């Protein structure tokens, strides 16, 4: 029996004993959320049984019946406590980098670069592997017996599979590596191993949940994915292995040429630059900063309308109008421009108007995120489920979408993306429905994005890059805190404008009550006793027959004074309306615009993480005795991209704050000019000749006298801007939230906190 146990298998069909069989869990495994579940949930194969390593199927095969019986008794126990699993041999591997995970997530805690590993399960979900430190790799105590999770990109298999008759090794276990000679060109990227990227279908993102969303209230807009952006963006893979596309892009192209055959449908898919290949090549100039290929353009999102579909129900459609400046792609040898410029007049801009709904913006954002993984894209507004057809929300959503699409178009790289041109330029609904699946099925660029970025050699110094990122982090954090304080104070400024409107209106009513002897309904607030009010209302002689504020008849002096005071009261009502309108419209627009400069540290956190991780890899690549010139060159490419993104933030920050300050000051100037115009007009009524003309005819009642019984002293609450995606909603007691929610459903009477649909959660 021992001989048979030690002999190799003779057939290709191996009966794998169900040593580790566990009931298959129907729960979807997500190691990014709960990696401790990887031990119990994902160890079972899709058929319900465990997958053993090829090396473990030999001597243990005869003991399968005995262990299977013991497993039946422990069917509900965790795999962690299974001794047979601990004795299983895995595929040998070697750690490429140090990895110090968290014990509470069942991760390996003390893995150093070069340690020998045994991979028990290569894929347990979300890019994690189940591994065990080999006894040879443990040098401290019982470190070699540690078993846990490790990222798949942190190790490499070292086993050489010997040919065994009847045994087929899966193709996924083989790695074909090739190297090219270093490029002699001064422009990177340089040679990289050829590798075919895996094609993955794109899945539109879910941008929100019930407001305030779980992501915004508890996480502050952060993701639950524990992988760094250096890994998820493909930068790590590009730095370590390069990209297949870089083998054909060692030098910048000299013209608009395609390296592959194009179908008829591909020939119609062109970016604003005219060709797909040119739109996928990005250039970094000295600075480093992105090279601008096309001039900026302005996009307007306007005219929202409610529509109904039999499949998706009711939705809101927005009109998107774009004004493109004409770009000439070809010129004659003499240098003359097109026919439109022969007479000296510039060509007229091209205006395109399309109709898009929110789900179309979601598709655009998701496609841009996967096609441009190395840049910081603005966050898309979260999806709304309740009150999404109210006028306040539709207008707020329209403004958010307009700011989002304009910030995308302001980025020097995203501006000429093919999918953005398609989004803004496809006017035919039939063409939109036909071509949209193509863009949704495009695989993520990953390493190929970095391989198509070109920059001058020696454009980045490692020491300067390290110092710059630290100052950038501190600056963005300070800017974020300052903007948050500014947003809070600006909300109080708007409330103060509303209070000023109420004060001006109350002053107007008080003047009307004084010259007409009509009581004001809120007279106790003015300090007048109720008994005195009743006595004054019944007294005679307050007004004469001409309606003048005098006990004498035919008193022209008091008649002119009464009419002038009435004119002043009416002017104060207009001033109160100006204060109210200024707080609700002009200042609301400024309050919304402050979201453009909010949370820069959270927005650029992926760029910062990629920058710091690349610096670490660069230091390893230039370490004396272990130089890797190609890896160092690829690190320089990634650092040029991250530094160009920091430069983009610097440029946009200056432009944003300039625009916000100018808009605010222009709005304040226009507001106070209107107020001054009304006040000056009221002031002129007390001077000749206008004051003398007031003696003609009797006084007519003011249109505001009827409001004395029901004064407008309780205006509706101010509309508030929609929260930013990265805003953290304050936590409130559950009882308060339930009480307010029931009140909203039942229409309970109470003092509303805000004027928008977000009032209860602000």
XYZ file of C-alpha atoms in Angstrom:
762
model
C 0.000 0.000 0.000
C 2.885 2.282 0.706
C 4.262 1.663 -2.758
C 1.022 2.566 -4.346
C 0.769 5.669 -2.267
C 4.149 6.951 -3.299
C 3.798 6.179 -6.983
C 2.725 8.971 -9.328
C -0.781 8.906 -10.762
C -1.180 7.045 -14.015
C -4.289 8.731 -15.399
C -5.320 12.264 -16.111
C -8.459 11.933 -14.042
C -7.493 12.268 -10.418
C -10.011 11.548 -7.732
C -9.479 14.391 -5.283
C -10.532 13.382 -1.777
C -12.990 15.660 -0.067
C -10.695 16.281 2.868
C -11.632 19.896 3.312
C -15.185 19.702 2.148
C -17.431 22.336 3.651
C -20.980 23.380 2.834
C -20.741 25.988 0.096
C -21.770 29.407 1.249
C -24.165 31.420 -0.869
C -22.710 34.633 0.487
C -20.728 36.720 -1.993
C -17.170 37.000 -0.821
C -15.510 40.395 -0.691
C -12.100 40.377 0.913
C -11.936 44.138 0.650
C -14.777 44.444 3.163
C -14.208 41.496 5.465
C -11.043 39.555 4.779
C -11.547 37.364 7.818
C -14.370 35.674 5.916
C -11.823 34.410 3.405
C -10.954 31.536 5.725
C -14.449 30.163 6.026
C -16.382 31.412 3.008
C -14.048 31.180 0.042
C -12.103 28.008 0.694
C -14.768 25.871 -0.905
C -14.754 25.401 -4.649
C -17.818 26.297 -6.737
C -18.842 22.661 -6.585
C -18.754 22.697 -2.816
C -15.428 20.899 -2.387
C -11.942 22.085 -1.709
C -9.212 22.352 -4.320
C -6.013 20.650 -3.193
C -2.570 21.381 -4.505
C -1.129 18.999 -7.050
C 1.717 18.066 -4.773
C -0.579 17.017 -1.934
C -2.355 14.360 -3.976
C -0.116 11.404 -3.458
C 0.703 9.956 -0.128
C -2.432 11.423 1.390
C -4.749 9.846 -1.132
C -5.136 6.572 0.729
C -6.011 8.291 3.967
C -8.882 10.123 2.384
C -11.685 7.869 3.657
C -10.504 8.133 7.257
C -10.197 11.901 7.166
C -13.438 12.262 5.286
C -15.265 10.580 8.160
C -13.702 12.925 10.664
C -14.691 15.870 8.500
C -18.285 14.775 8.541
C -18.335 15.225 12.280
C -16.717 18.665 12.066
C -18.786 19.879 9.195
C -19.728 23.116 10.878
C -16.311 24.051 12.221
C -14.078 26.752 10.827
C -11.289 25.862 8.471
C -8.856 27.695 10.667
C -8.933 24.955 13.210
C -8.592 22.109 10.676
C -5.306 20.295 11.226
C -5.470 18.535 7.876
C -5.566 21.914 6.099
C -2.565 23.095 8.055
C -0.677 19.988 6.898
C -1.524 20.564 3.230
C 1.365 21.571 1.015
C 0.877 24.526 -1.314
C 2.644 25.806 -4.376
C 6.070 27.235 -3.570
C 6.477 30.973 -4.064
C 8.754 33.806 -3.014
C 7.727 37.196 -1.628
C 8.658 40.116 -3.862
C 8.010 42.810 -1.250
C 7.620 43.132 2.471
C 4.034 42.804 3.644
C 2.877 43.554 7.185
C -0.847 42.926 7.253
C -3.366 43.174 10.042
C -3.989 40.193 12.234
C -7.629 41.108 12.740
C -8.156 40.657 8.996
C -6.380 37.259 9.002
C -3.511 38.641 6.957
C 0.139 37.645 7.119
C 1.760 40.057 9.518
C 5.516 39.508 9.087
C 6.455 38.813 5.490
C 9.785 40.148 4.312
C 11.026 40.429 0.736
C 12.578 37.124 -0.314
C 10.722 34.926 2.186
C 9.562 31.548 0.912
C 5.807 31.042 0.851
C 3.389 28.217 0.210
C 0.340 29.372 -1.700
C -2.601 27.302 -0.502
C -5.217 29.144 -2.501
C -4.130 31.494 -5.296
C -7.401 33.390 -5.634
C -9.797 33.881 -2.725
C -11.376 37.007 -4.152
C -10.536 40.674 -4.695
C -6.888 39.933 -5.539
C -6.019 38.082 -2.309
C -4.312 34.710 -1.899
C -4.228 32.323 1.037
C -0.603 31.546 1.874
C 1.620 30.131 4.581
C 5.138 31.106 5.447
C 7.434 28.198 4.647
C 9.491 26.872 7.574
C 12.616 27.889 5.676
C 11.434 31.441 5.529
C 10.751 31.852 9.215
C 13.661 33.037 11.203
C 11.933 34.371 14.267
C 10.289 31.880 16.539
C 7.296 30.201 14.945
C 6.988 32.707 12.123
C 7.188 29.884 9.613
C 3.886 28.416 10.806
C 1.899 31.612 10.182
C -0.927 31.265 7.675
C -2.999 34.112 6.285
C -3.866 36.348 3.355
C -1.446 38.161 1.076
C -2.045 40.215 -2.110
C -1.465 38.252 -5.293
C 0.922 40.861 -6.681
C 3.279 40.559 -3.704
C 4.743 37.160 -4.578
C 5.889 35.072 -7.532
C 5.735 31.313 -7.995
C 9.095 29.556 -7.973
C 8.108 25.945 -8.742
C 9.231 24.338 -11.980
C 6.505 21.916 -13.028
C 7.912 18.589 -14.196
C 6.054 16.744 -16.907
C 3.908 13.981 -15.515
C 2.134 11.608 -17.810
C -1.581 12.198 -17.800
C -1.338 15.386 -15.751
C -2.278 18.705 -17.403
C -1.067 21.933 -15.851
C -3.490 24.862 -16.396
C -2.249 27.530 -18.736
C -2.896 30.227 -16.166
C 0.000 28.921 -14.080
C 2.588 29.664 -16.744
C 4.205 33.035 -17.223
C 5.766 34.052 -20.524
C 8.241 36.815 -19.971
C 10.232 38.623 -22.610
C 12.545 41.575 -22.437
C 13.463 44.214 -24.942
C 16.640 46.177 -25.294
C 16.575 49.549 -23.542
C 15.286 52.339 -25.738
C 17.877 54.755 -27.049
C 15.331 57.554 -27.241
C 15.330 60.305 -24.636
C 11.591 60.125 -24.234
C 9.991 57.495 -22.068
C 8.223 55.045 -21.714
C 10.881 52.456 -22.340
C 10.868 48.773 -23.164
C 8.608 46.503 -21.160
C 7.675 42.835 -21.205
C 4.967 41.925 -23.652
C 1.776 40.884 -21.976
C -1.798 40.796 -23.096
C -4.082 42.642 -20.684
C -7.183 40.876 -19.523
C -10.382 42.271 -21.001
C -12.974 43.110 -18.367
C -16.463 44.388 -19.005
C -17.210 47.777 -17.527
C -19.896 48.046 -14.851
C -21.515 51.456 -14.247
C -20.977 52.583 -10.692
C -23.615 53.150 -8.044
C -23.202 56.754 -7.003
C -25.229 56.799 -3.832
C -27.770 55.312 -1.468
C -30.466 56.754 0.763
C -29.479 60.274 1.724
C -27.355 60.936 3.609
C -25.506 57.972 2.154
C -23.573 55.474 4.252
C -20.444 56.450 2.343
C -20.901 60.128 3.154
C -22.125 59.805 6.747
C -19.671 57.243 8.099
C -16.747 57.116 5.683
C -16.521 60.735 4.539
C -16.617 59.655 0.905
C -13.851 57.081 1.283
C -13.941 53.650 -0.284
C -13.991 50.351 1.565
C -11.434 48.881 -0.842
C -8.274 48.213 1.175
C -6.088 48.113 -1.940
C -4.155 51.282 -2.626
C -4.693 53.242 -5.810
C -1.103 52.378 -6.734
C -2.333 48.812 -7.234
C -5.846 49.397 -8.569
C -4.802 52.001 -11.151
C -2.289 49.660 -12.751
C 0.716 51.807 -11.789
C 2.306 49.000 -9.765
C 1.965 46.527 -12.608
C 3.418 49.057 -15.031
C 6.369 49.784 -12.762
C 7.153 46.109 -12.171
C 6.345 44.570 -15.534
C 5.585 47.377 -17.972
C 2.785 47.157 -20.505
C 2.274 45.269 -23.734
C 1.489 48.507 -25.545
C 4.802 50.063 -24.557
C 6.628 47.637 -26.835
C 5.173 49.474 -29.776
C 5.422 52.945 -28.298
C 9.079 53.445 -27.569
C 9.104 56.857 -29.207
C 6.460 59.508 -29.770
C 4.555 59.237 -33.021
C 5.369 61.628 -35.820
C 1.914 61.590 -37.343
C -1.596 60.293 -36.947
C -1.035 56.644 -37.819
C -2.759 53.510 -36.594
C -0.888 50.332 -35.829
C -3.936 48.143 -36.274
C -6.570 47.763 -38.901
C -9.694 49.792 -38.317
C -13.214 48.714 -39.016
C -15.886 51.032 -40.340
C -17.318 51.521 -36.882
C -13.880 52.283 -35.431
C -13.214 54.877 -38.103
C -16.283 56.789 -36.968
C -15.186 56.815 -33.335
C -12.949 59.852 -33.202
C -12.042 62.233 -30.464
C -11.864 65.988 -30.741
C -8.295 65.525 -32.020
C -9.533 63.636 -35.063
C -8.042 60.171 -34.420
C -8.413 57.589 -31.680
C -4.690 56.801 -31.528
C -3.772 60.441 -30.948
C -6.358 60.764 -28.184
C -4.713 57.887 -26.295
C -1.250 59.483 -26.303
C -0.528 61.968 -23.546
C 2.463 64.273 -23.217
C 4.078 65.810 -20.146
C 6.113 68.957 -20.598
C 8.831 70.434 -18.439
C 7.509 71.416 -15.056
C 6.200 68.708 -15.057
C 2.825 69.712 -16.484
C 0.389 68.250 -18.976
C 0.662 69.422 -22.555
C -2.571 71.044 -23.714
C -3.665 69.560 -27.024
C -6.981 71.312 -27.519
C -8.298 74.673 -26.272
C -10.808 74.688 -23.410
C -14.507 74.871 -24.120
C -17.597 75.751 -22.118
C -20.494 73.405 -21.398
C -23.961 74.395 -20.220
C -26.432 71.999 -18.600
C -29.875 73.563 -18.725
C -33.594 73.059 -19.373
C -34.296 69.967 -17.250
C -37.538 68.211 -18.098
C -39.353 65.233 -16.636
C -39.902 62.305 -18.960
C -41.355 58.836 -18.622
C -40.147 55.520 -20.003
C -42.039 52.240 -19.986
C -38.893 50.411 -18.872
C -37.229 52.742 -16.385
C -40.195 54.855 -15.295
C -39.935 58.594 -14.726
C -36.607 60.367 -15.063
C -35.190 63.843 -15.618
C -33.615 64.758 -18.953
C -31.059 67.566 -19.126
C -30.027 69.597 -22.162
C -26.240 69.745 -22.599
C -24.938 72.497 -24.915
C -21.250 72.696 -25.828
C -19.425 75.405 -27.729
C -16.266 74.050 -29.406
C -13.635 76.292 -30.917
C -12.786 75.167 -34.423
C -9.556 73.133 -34.513
C -7.732 72.893 -37.852
C -6.025 69.515 -38.278
C -4.279 70.249 -41.583
C -2.620 73.228 -43.204
C -1.235 73.799 -46.656
C 2.493 74.045 -47.339
C 2.307 77.801 -47.674
C 0.992 78.080 -44.168
C -2.391 79.441 -45.188
C -5.346 78.406 -43.092
C -8.732 77.165 -44.149
C -11.252 78.989 -46.252
C -12.900 80.453 -43.213
C -9.797 82.481 -42.310
C -8.923 83.891 -45.732
C -10.893 87.075 -45.114
C -9.284 87.602 -41.695
C -12.356 86.608 -39.667
C -11.917 83.777 -37.148
C -14.008 80.662 -37.737
C -17.261 80.542 -35.839
C -17.415 78.061 -32.941
C -19.242 74.794 -33.353
C -22.249 74.509 -31.050
C -23.709 71.097 -30.305
C -26.742 70.396 -28.141
C -27.584 66.919 -26.858
C -29.925 65.499 -24.235
C -28.596 63.377 -21.388
C -30.018 61.860 -18.235
C -28.201 61.149 -14.984
C -27.451 57.521 -15.867
C -25.599 58.780 -18.940
C -23.365 60.885 -16.700
C -22.755 57.779 -14.574
C -21.656 55.843 -17.672
C -19.348 58.685 -18.694
C -17.784 58.922 -15.243
C -17.224 55.178 -14.987
C -15.669 54.994 -18.446
C -13.360 57.935 -17.712
C -12.315 56.381 -14.405
C -11.224 53.167 -16.081
C -9.743 54.727 -19.219
C -7.781 57.434 -17.332
C -6.723 55.714 -14.089
C -3.774 58.006 -13.401
C -5.590 61.341 -13.174
C -7.774 62.862 -10.469
C -11.300 63.081 -11.823
C -13.945 65.119 -9.980
C -16.499 63.047 -8.059
C -19.904 62.560 -9.617
C -22.909 63.756 -7.568
C -24.561 60.969 -5.660
C -27.748 59.335 -6.844
C -30.969 60.487 -5.214
C -33.954 58.262 -4.507
C -36.406 60.486 -2.614
C -37.638 63.865 -3.778
C -35.665 63.718 -7.014
C -38.399 65.486 -9.001
C -38.802 68.502 -6.706
C -37.917 71.827 -8.259
C -35.226 72.608 -5.698
C -33.484 69.271 -6.162
C -33.688 69.305 -9.960
C -32.110 72.756 -10.056
C -29.417 71.728 -7.575
C -28.702 68.561 -9.549
C -28.505 70.570 -12.775
C -25.893 72.849 -11.232
C -23.895 69.906 -9.873
C -23.851 68.175 -13.247
C -22.801 71.378 -15.002
C -19.934 71.883 -12.560
C -18.908 68.234 -12.894
C -18.805 68.147 -16.696
C -16.968 71.477 -16.861
C -14.327 70.290 -14.402
C -13.833 67.191 -16.540
C -13.486 69.340 -19.639
C -10.993 71.607 -17.843
C -8.540 68.758 -17.308
C -5.939 68.912 -20.093
C -6.035 65.121 -20.611
C -9.706 64.275 -20.045
C -10.672 67.165 -22.302
C -9.852 65.247 -25.487
C -10.940 61.791 -24.307
C -12.831 59.897 -26.961
C -15.715 58.987 -24.658
C -16.170 62.646 -23.630
C -16.348 63.714 -27.268
C -18.924 61.011 -27.882
C -20.910 62.111 -24.825
C -20.982 65.759 -25.902
C -21.256 65.305 -29.662
C -23.602 62.383 -30.347
C -26.881 64.060 -31.299
C -28.677 60.997 -32.656
C -30.500 58.859 -30.103
C -30.176 55.805 -32.360
C -26.420 56.308 -32.701
C -26.128 56.851 -28.941
C -27.859 53.571 -28.135
C -25.768 51.774 -30.754
C -22.350 53.070 -29.712
C -22.802 53.270 -25.926
C -22.280 49.501 -25.381
C -18.923 49.798 -27.120
C -17.663 52.337 -24.595
C -19.141 50.417 -21.685
C -17.318 47.241 -22.764
C -13.879 48.831 -23.086
C -11.391 47.166 -20.705
C -9.641 49.274 -18.076
C -6.454 50.823 -19.376
C -4.368 50.026 -16.341
C -0.651 49.847 -17.254
C -1.295 50.810 -20.874
C -2.346 54.303 -19.753
C 1.080 54.895 -18.242
C 2.768 53.308 -21.262
C 1.218 55.946 -23.523
C 2.513 58.917 -21.537
C 5.603 60.602 -22.987
C 7.868 63.056 -21.212
C 11.377 64.493 -21.514
C 14.188 62.538 -19.931
C 15.355 63.637 -16.478
C 12.168 65.661 -16.034
C 11.785 64.692 -12.360
C 14.251 64.686 -9.496
C 13.523 62.113 -6.798
C 14.464 64.392 -3.906
C 12.378 67.248 -5.245
C 9.465 64.887 -5.871
C 9.637 63.606 -2.290
C 9.700 67.107 -0.843
C 6.987 68.352 -3.200
C 4.498 65.636 -2.260
C 4.881 66.343 1.455
C 4.226 70.033 0.941
C 1.357 69.212 -1.406
C -0.266 66.973 1.216
C 0.029 69.618 3.929
C -1.258 72.331 1.605
C -4.313 70.404 0.404
C -5.246 69.501 3.962
C -5.012 73.140 5.020
C -7.018 74.239 1.981
C -9.675 71.639 2.727
C -10.083 72.820 6.324
C -10.172 76.443 5.245
C -12.786 75.818 2.586
C -14.961 73.872 5.025
C -14.857 76.813 7.438
C -15.601 79.179 4.572
C -18.620 77.111 3.523
C -19.983 77.141 7.074
C -19.428 80.878 7.497
C -20.937 81.601 4.106
C -24.076 79.748 5.165
C -24.286 82.035 8.185
C -23.772 85.055 5.924
C -26.755 83.976 3.846
C -28.818 83.533 7.001
C -27.769 87.025 8.068
C -28.974 88.389 4.722
C -32.324 86.725 5.348
C -32.487 88.243 8.825
C -31.653 91.613 7.312
C -34.528 91.150 4.892
C -36.875 90.482 7.802
C -35.570 93.560 9.661
C -36.047 95.832 6.640
C -39.550 94.484 6.114
C -40.440 94.958 9.775
C -39.181 98.529 9.610
C -41.355 99.137 6.569
C -44.449 97.738 8.289
C -43.734 99.856 11.372
C -43.609 103.046 9.290
C -46.870 102.105 7.595
C -48.495 101.415 10.952
C -47.243 104.703 12.326
C -48.649 106.950 9.555
C -51.936 105.054 9.130
C -52.799 104.229 12.755
C -53.392 100.622 11.701
C -52.039 98.099 14.187
C -49.338 95.674 13.168
C -50.215 92.064 13.875
C -46.828 91.468 15.500
C -46.966 94.700 17.510
C -45.696 93.075 20.773
C -42.354 92.555 19.032
C -42.072 96.335 18.599
C -42.423 97.004 22.334
C -46.000 98.427 22.159
C -48.369 97.330 24.858
C -51.633 95.748 23.703
C -53.757 98.159 25.809
C -52.047 101.164 24.271
C -52.565 99.649 20.833
C -56.344 99.311 21.336
C -56.546 102.891 22.684
C -54.622 104.349 19.750
C -56.725 102.492 17.207
C -59.962 103.989 18.586
C -58.713 107.553 18.935
C -59.675 110.270 16.458
C -57.546 112.897 14.834
C -54.689 110.606 13.746
C -55.342 111.267 10.024
C -57.173 114.142 8.359
C -59.510 113.847 5.359
C -56.621 113.959 2.856
C -55.013 110.947 4.544
C -52.226 113.109 5.932
C -50.623 112.258 9.241
C -52.043 115.308 11.029
C -55.045 116.406 13.108
C -55.412 119.581 11.052
C -57.361 119.651 7.850
C -55.767 120.854 4.583
C -52.263 120.647 6.050
C -49.976 120.478 3.000
C -46.817 120.150 5.094
C -47.986 116.976 6.794
C -49.436 115.683 3.509
C -46.044 115.944 1.826
C -44.345 114.373 4.836
C -46.850 111.493 4.928
C -46.421 110.713 1.247
C -42.611 110.820 1.533
C -42.617 108.491 4.540
C -44.963 106.137 2.681
C -42.570 106.191 -0.282
C -39.728 105.312 2.091
C -41.741 102.424 3.534
C -42.412 101.025 0.063
C -38.720 101.374 -0.796
C -37.773 99.389 2.299
C -40.071 96.588 1.126
C -38.204 96.508 -2.187
C -34.881 96.484 -0.313
C -36.127 93.583 1.794
C -37.027 91.688 -1.384
C -33.542 92.372 -2.751
C -31.926 90.976 0.405
C -34.104 87.876 0.232
C -33.492 87.280 -3.463
C -29.751 87.881 -3.080
C -29.480 85.228 -0.365
C -31.593 82.705 -2.292
C -30.102 83.010 -5.777
C -26.834 84.930 -6.054
C -25.262 83.798 -2.803
C -26.591 80.277 -3.267
C -24.667 80.058 -6.536
C -21.492 81.156 -4.735
C -22.212 78.694 -1.926
C -22.543 75.911 -4.509
C -19.346 77.006 -6.286
C -17.372 76.529 -3.068
C -17.827 72.782 -3.535
C -15.463 72.984 -6.513
C -12.556 73.746 -4.174
C -13.657 71.544 -1.258
C -11.860 68.382 -0.106
C -8.754 68.579 -2.319
C -6.898 66.135 -0.080
C -9.581 63.465 -0.548
C -9.791 64.113 -4.283
C -6.035 63.804 -4.790
C -5.491 61.008 -2.248
C -5.089 58.382 -5.029
C -2.505 60.568 -6.775
C -0.603 61.058 -3.526
C -0.649 57.335 -2.748
C 0.601 56.466 -6.233
C 3.317 59.115 -5.984
C 4.640 57.891 -2.631
C 4.545 54.213 -3.617
C 6.343 54.963 -6.874
C 9.049 56.849 -5.010
C 9.600 53.764 -2.855
C 9.905 51.550 -5.948
C 12.258 54.078 -7.529
C 14.559 53.982 -4.518
C 14.673 50.179 -4.804
C 15.427 50.391 -8.528
C 18.402 52.755 -8.098
C 19.848 51.085 -4.985
C 23.529 50.380 -5.448
C 24.173 46.789 -6.402
C 20.566 46.152 -7.486
C 20.081 48.735 -10.223
C 17.155 48.234 -12.583
C 17.316 50.883 -15.273
C 14.050 49.948 -16.946
C 12.085 49.969 -13.699
C 13.615 53.318 -12.783
C 12.560 54.726 -16.159
C 9.008 53.501 -15.671
C 8.974 54.996 -12.176
C 9.971 58.313 -13.709
C 6.993 58.063 -16.057
C 4.569 57.564 -13.170
C 6.196 60.379 -11.185
C 5.838 62.705 -14.170
C 2.118 61.885 -14.249
C 1.575 62.502 -10.531
C 3.615 65.710 -10.594
C 1.622 66.891 -13.616
C -1.572 66.231 -11.657
C -0.259 68.364 -8.788
C 0.505 71.115 -11.273
C -3.022 70.790 -12.670
C -4.440 71.264 -9.174
C -2.272 74.349 -8.695
C -3.516 75.876 -11.943
C -7.155 75.050 -11.283
C -6.968 76.247 -7.673
C -5.823 79.698 -8.772
C -8.516 79.864 -11.447
C -11.258 78.585 -9.118
C -10.582 80.985 -6.260
C -10.215 83.893 -8.658
C -13.556 83.073 -10.255
C -15.301 82.542 -6.910
C -13.954 85.809 -5.499
C -14.838 87.799 -8.615
C -18.328 86.298 -8.821
C -18.949 87.015 -5.147
C -17.719 90.601 -5.369
C -19.601 91.229 -8.605
C -22.755 89.882 -6.990
C -22.288 92.029 -3.890
C -21.577 95.125 -5.991
C -24.626 94.541 -8.162
C -26.763 93.932 -5.074
C -25.659 97.034 -3.220
C -25.973 99.129 -6.382
C -29.610 98.081 -6.634
C -30.124 98.903 -2.969
C -28.414 102.264 -3.369
C -30.498 103.060 -6.436
C -33.726 102.475 -4.490
C -32.498 104.346 -1.426
C -31.362 107.339 -3.475
C -34.753 107.440 -5.200
C -36.474 107.463 -1.790
C -34.086 110.144 -0.556
C -34.890 112.459 -3.487
C -38.565 112.526 -2.496
C -37.622 114.710 0.508
C -35.964 117.347 -1.705
C -37.471 119.871 -4.074
C -38.970 119.757 -6.601
C -40.261 116.213 -5.918
C -41.129 117.024 -2.319
C -43.207 120.027 -3.386
C -45.118 117.950 -5.932
C -46.322 115.637 -3.148
C -48.781 118.367 -2.008
C -50.978 117.692 -5.036
C -53.972 115.490 -4.306
C -54.756 113.299 -1.355
C -52.690 110.344 -0.225
C -53.512 106.957 -1.785
C -53.259 103.847 0.406
C -50.100 101.828 -0.026
C -50.216 98.303 -1.432
C -48.489 97.128 1.760
C -51.160 98.424 4.154
C -53.208 95.281 3.659
C -50.241 93.213 4.875
C -50.257 94.839 8.301
C -52.774 92.277 9.530
C -50.682 89.388 8.159
C -47.111 90.627 7.753
C -44.581 88.545 5.810
C -42.127 88.201 8.659
C -41.584 84.421 8.432
C -40.062 83.728 5.015
C -39.462 80.160 3.881
C -36.093 78.666 4.822
C -33.152 79.239 2.560
C -32.372 76.511 0.039
C -29.081 74.835 0.852
C -26.555 73.444 -1.618
C -26.489 69.707 -2.133
C -23.819 68.069 0.035
C -20.459 67.293 -1.464
C -19.694 63.619 -2.049
C -16.885 63.807 0.517
C -18.925 65.675 3.134
C -19.414 63.813 6.396
C -22.973 64.016 7.654
C -23.251 64.501 11.425
C -24.435 61.465 13.333
C -27.757 61.938 15.101
C -29.667 59.769 17.548
C -31.786 57.140 15.844
C -34.908 58.297 17.708
C -34.517 61.829 16.343
C -34.044 60.567 12.798
C -37.104 58.304 13.040
C -39.224 61.086 14.533
C -38.265 63.551 11.809
C -38.713 60.918 9.104
C -42.229 60.102 10.310
C -42.973 63.812 10.438
C -41.891 64.195 6.824
C -44.108 61.307 5.722
C -47.151 62.459 7.687
C -46.656 66.129 6.879
C -46.345 67.141 10.490
C -46.356 70.789 11.427
C -43.110 72.129 12.747
C -40.440 74.653 12.131
C -38.554 73.375 9.094
C -34.795 73.333 9.355
C -33.997 73.868 5.684
C -35.740 74.737 2.497
C -34.414 71.908 0.338
C -34.933 68.177 0.341
C -31.662 67.872 2.274
C -32.896 70.074 5.107
C -33.481 67.247 7.553
C -30.027 65.836 7.012
C -27.879 68.950 6.730
